[in-house]
Amino acid sequence: HEYAPALLAAWRAGSSAEAAHAPVDGAVAEFALTAVRGVPGVPEGLAALAARLHASVRDVQRLHGGPLAPAETLRSGQGACRDFAVLFMECCRTLGVATRFVSGYLPAPGGLHQHMHAWAEALLPGTGWYPYDPARGGVAGEEHIPVAASPAPSEAAPVTGAYLGAAASRMGVELEVVASEGPVVLSRRGAGQK
């Protein structure tokens, strides 16, 4: 995976509000360290972290608004999938693991309304970006359909835009996920692939 040079420079310089992080909250750091203590290997440790988040924080549906602050999600003991993803990312930051926020879909059971879902990907040396879904308690699988990914959740919106003047707009979106017969093969791009 290659970053655009300007975006990477801005991220390193902390030019955006989300990139200019405050120190990690002590309770979040302790949570992360406790979750991975004694677990051999980074991938296994991050899976343990996702499982511990799932067991410790209640998943609630919240259709509007950005993610809550990681410490707020941990303190309240509840959050939507985007809150889980951001808390997981902050825990990974404590552990020195780079992450990005992913916005996409999980197929809804028949007859239910489809909503967006969020999870995180961790950059594992030699492997590339590896998906974790702390709201579901583990590794994200084939059923996760990514739409957008970014180090900053606000930059992973599947649709953004603006207009000036007295114009009005309306947007409608419909999504249908159809299961195919036989195996579905998804290609995950690893390190060094474009």
mmCIF file of C-alpha atoms in Angstrom:
data_model
loop_
_atom_site.group_PDB
_atom_site.id
_atom_site.type_symbol
_atom_site.label_atom_id
_atom_site.label_comp_id
_atom_site.label_asym_id
_atom_site.label_seq_id
_atom_site.Cartn_x
_atom_site.Cartn_y
_atom_site.Cartn_z
ATOM 1 C CA HIS A 1 0.000 0.000 0.000
ATOM 2 C CA GLU A 2 1.343 3.425 -0.877
ATOM 3 C CA TYR A 3 0.244 6.715 0.634
ATOM 4 C CA ALA A 4 -0.114 9.840 -1.449
ATOM 5 C CA PRO A 5 2.995 11.897 -0.535
ATOM 6 C CA ALA A 6 1.014 15.060 0.312
ATOM 7 C CA LEU A 7 -1.416 13.167 2.557
ATOM 8 C CA LEU A 8 1.400 11.353 4.308
ATOM 9 C CA ALA A 9 3.285 14.619 4.897
ATOM 10 C CA ALA A 10 0.124 16.284 6.267
ATOM 11 C CA TRP A 11 -0.550 13.325 8.547
ATOM 12 C CA ARG A 12 3.015 13.336 9.866
ATOM 13 C CA ALA A 13 2.902 17.104 10.393
ATOM 14 C CA GLY A 14 -0.432 16.865 12.209
ATOM 15 C CA SER A 15 -2.048 19.497 10.000
ATOM 16 C CA SER A 16 -5.604 18.196 10.385
ATOM 17 C CA ALA A 17 -7.524 18.316 13.644
ATOM 18 C CA GLU A 18 -7.842 14.528 13.744
ATOM 19 C CA ALA A 19 -4.155 13.939 13.002
ATOM 20 C CA ALA A 20 -3.039 16.239 15.826
ATOM 21 C CA HIS A 21 -3.796 13.717 18.565
ATOM 22 C CA ALA A 22 -3.869 14.498 22.237
ATOM 23 C CA PRO A 23 -2.127 11.991 24.484
ATOM 24 C CA VAL A 24 -3.970 8.665 24.792
ATOM 25 C CA ASP A 25 -6.353 8.582 27.758
ATOM 26 C CA GLY A 26 -4.910 6.555 30.650
ATOM 27 C CA ALA A 27 -7.954 4.258 30.919
ATOM 28 C CA VAL A 28 -7.820 3.536 27.171
ATOM 29 C CA ALA A 29 -4.090 2.783 27.358
ATOM 30 C CA GLU A 30 -4.579 0.461 30.348
ATOM 31 C CA PHE A 31 -7.454 -1.306 28.584
ATOM 32 C CA ALA A 32 -5.288 -1.921 25.505
ATOM 33 C CA LEU A 33 -2.281 -3.158 27.451
ATOM 34 C CA THR A 34 -4.404 -5.490 29.592
ATOM 35 C CA ALA A 35 -6.142 -6.940 26.522
ATOM 36 C CA VAL A 36 -2.898 -7.998 24.822
ATOM 37 C CA ARG A 37 -0.856 -8.945 27.885
ATOM 38 C CA GLY A 38 0.442 -12.495 27.495
ATOM 39 C CA VAL A 39 -0.869 -12.908 23.936
ATOM 40 C CA PRO A 40 1.942 -13.926 21.545
ATOM 41 C CA GLY A 41 2.046 -12.143 18.189
ATOM 42 C CA VAL A 42 0.596 -8.852 16.964
ATOM 43 C CA PRO A 43 -2.270 -10.318 14.862
ATOM 44 C CA GLU A 44 -3.367 -12.516 17.767
ATOM 45 C CA GLY A 45 -3.031 -9.624 20.225
ATOM 46 C CA LEU A 46 -5.203 -7.378 18.081
ATOM 47 C CA ALA A 47 -7.809 -10.149 17.753
ATOM 48 C CA ALA A 48 -7.764 -10.449 21.556
ATOM 49 C CA LEU A 49 -8.184 -6.668 21.816
ATOM 50 C CA ALA A 50 -11.194 -6.753 19.436
ATOM 51 C CA ALA A 51 -12.716 -9.615 21.466
ATOM 52 C CA ARG A 52 -12.202 -7.764 24.747
ATOM 53 C CA LEU A 53 -13.799 -4.595 23.340
ATOM 54 C CA HIS A 54 -16.788 -6.637 22.161
ATOM 55 C CA ALA A 55 -17.149 -8.219 25.612
ATOM 56 C CA SER A 56 -16.710 -4.921 27.508
ATOM 57 C CA VAL A 57 -18.706 -2.423 25.441
ATOM 58 C CA ARG A 58 -22.375 -2.841 24.490
ATOM 59 C CA ASP A 59 -23.108 -2.399 20.782
ATOM 60 C CA VAL A 60 -25.915 0.146 20.287
ATOM 61 C CA GLN A 61 -27.391 1.448 17.061
ATOM 62 C CA ARG A 62 -26.786 5.155 16.439
ATOM 63 C CA LEU A 63 -27.618 6.188 12.894
ATOM 64 C CA HIS A 64 -26.384 9.793 13.002
ATOM 65 C CA GLY A 65 -23.325 11.711 14.126
ATOM 66 C CA GLY A 66 -19.619 11.094 14.111
ATOM 67 C CA PRO A 67 -17.758 8.696 16.367
ATOM 68 C CA LEU A 68 -17.557 9.429 20.077
ATOM 69 C CA ALA A 69 -14.220 10.076 21.757
ATOM 70 C CA PRO A 70 -12.543 6.748 22.610
ATOM 71 C CA ALA A 71 -12.451 7.486 26.346
ATOM 72 C CA GLU A 72 -16.174 8.355 26.296
ATOM 73 C CA THR A 73 -17.063 5.054 24.617
ATOM 74 C CA LEU A 74 -14.973 3.097 27.112
ATOM 75 C CA ARG A 75 -16.315 5.044 30.113
ATOM 76 C CA SER A 76 -19.978 4.737 29.060
ATOM 77 C CA GLY A 77 -19.627 1.058 28.192
ATOM 78 C CA GLN A 78 -21.610 1.432 24.974
ATOM 79 C CA GLY A 79 -21.185 2.632 21.436
ATOM 80 C CA ALA A 80 -22.073 2.204 17.782
ATOM 81 C CA CYS A 81 -19.801 0.345 15.367
ATOM 82 C CA ARG A 82 -17.931 3.579 14.471
ATOM 83 C CA ASP A 83 -17.271 4.178 18.189
ATOM 84 C CA PHE A 84 -15.860 0.651 18.523
ATOM 85 C CA ALA A 85 -13.630 1.237 15.482
ATOM 86 C CA VAL A 86 -12.257 4.532 16.827
ATOM 87 C CA LEU A 87 -11.691 3.039 20.304
ATOM 88 C CA PHE A 88 -9.875 0.077 18.703
ATOM 89 C CA MET A 89 -7.732 2.510 16.683
ATOM 90 C CA GLU A 90 -6.808 4.466 19.818
ATOM 91 C CA CYS A 91 -5.899 1.238 21.630
ATOM 92 C CA CYS A 92 -3.701 0.265 18.670
ATOM 93 C CA ARG A 93 -2.059 3.690 18.831
ATOM 94 C CA THR A 94 -1.117 2.886 22.434
ATOM 95 C CA LEU A 95 0.465 -0.343 21.194
ATOM 96 C CA GLY A 96 2.357 1.376 18.368
ATOM 97 C CA VAL A 97 0.272 -0.144 15.564
ATOM 98 C CA ALA A 98 -0.883 2.020 12.641
ATOM 99 C CA THR A 99 -4.582 1.791 11.812
ATOM 100 C CA ARG A 100 -7.193 3.190 9.501
ATOM 101 C CA PHE A 101 -10.973 3.546 9.779
ATOM 102 C CA VAL A 102 -13.089 1.575 7.298
ATOM 103 C CA SER A 103 -16.641 2.403 6.292
ATOM 104 C CA GLY A 104 -18.694 -0.167 4.433
ATOM 105 C CA TYR A 105 -21.422 -2.765 4.741
ATOM 106 C CA LEU A 106 -22.280 -6.057 6.358
ATOM 107 C CA PRO A 107 -25.156 -7.746 4.522
ATOM 108 C CA ALA A 108 -28.385 -7.372 6.504
ATOM 109 C CA PRO A 109 -30.521 -10.461 7.100
ATOM 110 C CA GLY A 110 -33.396 -10.831 4.637
ATOM 111 C CA GLY A 111 -36.142 -8.264 5.107
ATOM 112 C CA LEU A 112 -34.096 -5.930 7.318
ATOM 113 C CA HIS A 113 -32.991 -2.437 6.326
ATOM 114 C CA GLN A 114 -29.334 -2.182 5.264
ATOM 115 C CA HIS A 115 -27.148 0.269 7.228
ATOM 116 C CA MET A 116 -23.505 1.201 6.903
ATOM 117 C CA HIS A 117 -20.992 -0.486 9.180
ATOM 118 C CA ALA A 118 -17.548 0.553 10.413
ATOM 119 C CA TRP A 119 -14.452 -1.382 11.439
ATOM 120 C CA ALA A 120 -10.690 -0.808 11.449
ATOM 121 C CA GLU A 121 -7.669 -2.147 9.636
ATOM 122 C CA ALA A 122 -4.245 -2.479 11.252
ATOM 123 C CA LEU A 123 -1.013 -2.278 9.276
ATOM 124 C CA LEU A 124 0.896 -5.483 10.002
ATOM 125 C CA PRO A 125 4.512 -5.584 8.794
ATOM 126 C CA GLY A 126 4.932 -8.084 5.970
ATOM 127 C CA THR A 127 1.167 -8.619 5.715
ATOM 128 C CA GLY A 128 -0.320 -5.228 4.894
ATOM 129 C CA TRP A 129 -3.676 -3.935 6.088
ATOM 130 C CA TYR A 130 -5.533 -6.523 8.164
ATOM 131 C CA PRO A 131 -9.214 -5.991 9.112
ATOM 132 C CA TYR A 132 -10.581 -6.159 12.659
ATOM 133 C CA ASP A 133 -14.213 -5.646 13.653
ATOM 134 C CA PRO A 134 -14.343 -4.921 17.384
ATOM 135 C CA ALA A 135 -18.137 -4.423 17.277
ATOM 136 C CA ARG A 136 -18.367 -8.089 16.210
ATOM 137 C CA GLY A 137 -15.471 -9.213 18.407
ATOM 138 C CA GLY A 138 -12.747 -10.357 16.040
ATOM 139 C CA VAL A 139 -11.281 -10.361 12.577
ATOM 140 C CA ALA A 140 -13.441 -8.880 9.806
ATOM 141 C CA GLY A 141 -14.308 -11.475 7.198
ATOM 142 C CA GLU A 142 -15.430 -11.924 3.616
ATOM 143 C CA GLU A 143 -18.877 -10.609 4.477
ATOM 144 C CA HIS A 144 -17.439 -7.142 5.206
ATOM 145 C CA ILE A 145 -17.784 -4.957 2.111
ATOM 146 C CA PRO A 146 -15.389 -1.978 2.336
ATOM 147 C CA VAL A 147 -16.384 1.299 0.663
ATOM 148 C CA ALA A 148 -13.835 3.789 2.019
ATOM 149 C CA ALA A 149 -10.818 3.767 4.341
ATOM 150 C CA SER A 150 -8.755 6.540 5.920
ATOM 151 C CA PRO A 151 -6.646 7.234 9.002
ATOM 152 C CA ALA A 152 -9.319 9.829 9.921
ATOM 153 C CA PRO A 153 -12.956 8.671 10.236
ATOM 154 C CA SER A 154 -14.270 11.924 8.753
ATOM 155 C CA GLU A 155 -12.300 11.199 5.581
ATOM 156 C CA ALA A 156 -13.842 7.743 5.137
ATOM 157 C CA ALA A 157 -17.302 8.990 4.250
ATOM 158 C CA PRO A 158 -18.474 7.152 1.123
ATOM 159 C CA VAL A 159 -19.971 10.356 -0.290
ATOM 160 C CA THR A 160 -18.961 13.941 0.440
ATOM 161 C CA GLY A 161 -19.534 17.230 -1.280
ATOM 162 C CA ALA A 162 -20.598 20.842 -1.021
ATOM 163 C CA TYR A 163 -22.367 23.513 -2.994
ATOM 164 C CA LEU A 164 -22.773 27.284 -2.756
ATOM 165 C CA GLY A 165 -25.788 29.435 -3.420
ATOM 166 C CA ALA A 166 -29.518 28.993 -3.185
ATOM 167 C CA ALA A 167 -29.526 25.474 -4.556
ATOM 168 C CA ALA A 168 -31.228 22.560 -2.860
ATOM 169 C CA SER A 169 -30.250 18.922 -2.965
ATOM 170 C CA ARG A 170 -31.653 15.563 -2.070
ATOM 171 C CA MET A 171 -29.874 12.256 -2.100
ATOM 172 C CA GLY A 172 -31.234 8.745 -2.007
ATOM 173 C CA VAL A 173 -29.252 5.535 -1.816
ATOM 174 C CA GLU A 174 -30.364 1.969 -2.242
ATOM 175 C CA LEU A 175 -28.153 -1.038 -1.681
ATOM 176 C CA GLU A 176 -28.796 -4.653 -2.411
ATOM 177 C CA VAL A 177 -26.327 -7.334 -1.395
ATOM 178 C CA VAL A 178 -26.952 -10.649 -3.131
ATOM 179 C CA ALA A 179 -25.268 -13.850 -2.016
ATOM 180 C CA SER A 180 -23.880 -15.891 -4.867
ATOM 181 C CA GLU A 181 -23.818 -19.627 -5.204
ATOM 182 C CA GLY A 182 -20.420 -21.070 -4.419
ATOM 183 C CA PRO A 183 -17.432 -19.413 -2.804
ATOM 184 C CA VAL A 184 -16.874 -15.687 -2.945
ATOM 185 C CA VAL A 185 -13.246 -14.675 -3.378
ATOM 186 C CA LEU A 186 -12.221 -11.236 -2.196
ATOM 187 C CA SER A 187 -8.766 -9.894 -2.778
ATOM 188 C CA ARG A 188 -7.232 -7.931 0.080
ATOM 189 C CA ARG A 189 -4.348 -5.733 -1.014
ATOM 190 C CA GLY A 190 -1.201 -6.284 0.971
ATOM 191 C CA ALA A 191 1.915 -4.257 1.501
ATOM 192 C CA GLY A 192 3.546 -3.134 -1.718
ATOM 193 C CA GLN A 193 0.453 -3.729 -3.866
ATOM 194 C CA LYS A 194 -1.363 -0.937 -5.660
#
